[in-house]
């Protein structure tokens, strides 16, 4: 655990910046592959890409010059600077490449592809893994690790989650780290996968064994912090869950049996909840607009979704994106499900 991470977890908002003034509305430009438009007014955050999902349709668009173009792979496959791609090739799997949500498929081999030179580097992992994610600094990959899948009376049983694997780009030598109490996969699912802390020096995981816990570990597997009853990091938004300074993070809490879904904003240094909103007031969390504002989506009766900057009192402000939602064969025609964001001097999120 570095001093930097400890500082990020103990500072109580001293570095919180005053939101920069922004124009309420600029020119609106159409986002390719969607029925959405982007507000081009100056803002503290820049949309560098987005994921579009629909019936039998999934695509990633990344900013190139003055427009957005479709790129291959999935968001979690590409390193933050866009240079490297991780390919998960798994025999007999219906998809060639596996991604963040494929926690039930344990993979032992990945291939790192340098998108500049085309060089391909196969890497054998020390355990069956799932849920890959790039570190915020783009220097390492993180995988949730599982023990061998045993045989029982001629049939397979669920393997056990044993920790995580870190694969640094420097040297490309993976390291298995055992962390926490081993858990059967049936008790873990996606929300129990390991994800990065904001400074790339630690990892977090969610546990529900008796208590609702969010645990922080260093990269040697030592538990450094426990947050109790704060919910879980949003599934595919684990990095975007943290504010730019790392002092605040957003959790999601799904209530069973049709109960409300709500989000909480939590201080990393104390575990104190500073904001709670129910899903009756918003649709989804998409990241941080600045240190004091979230990006939440709202949908009106005309099925228009607006991605808005929302302050820590829960008050919606400027609209970043507006999108017309159209019903399709299964749920909705292609629509935005995730945003890739960047700030001045930062890499894409």
Coordinates of C-alpha atoms in Angstrom, one line a residue, residues 4 28 30 53 60 65 74-75 87-88 109-110 117 159 169 171 174 192 197 200 263 329:
X4 CA -0.6 7.9 -2.0
X28 CA -25.7 19.6 -30.5
X30 CA -25.3 13.5 -33.6
X53 CA -26.2 -2.0 -27.2
X60 CA -17.9 0.6 -29.3
X65 CA -10.5 13.7 -34.7
X74 CA -15.1 -4.3 -26.0
X75 CA -14.4 -1.4 -23.7
X87 CA -7.9 -11.1 -26.4
X88 CA -9.6 -13.9 -24.5
X109 CA -4.6 -17.9 -21.5
X110 CA -4.8 -14.4 -23.0
X117 CA 2.7 -2.7 -34.4
X159 CA -14.9 -23.5 -8.5
X169 CA 2.8 -4.8 -19.2
X171 CA 7.7 -7.9 -18.5
X174 CA 1.5 -12.6 -14.2
X192 CA -17.8 -10.1 -6.1
X197 CA -8.7 1.2 -6.6
X200 CA -3.7 1.5 -9.3
X263 CA -27.1 4.8 -5.4
X329 CA -37.7 -6.8 -30.8

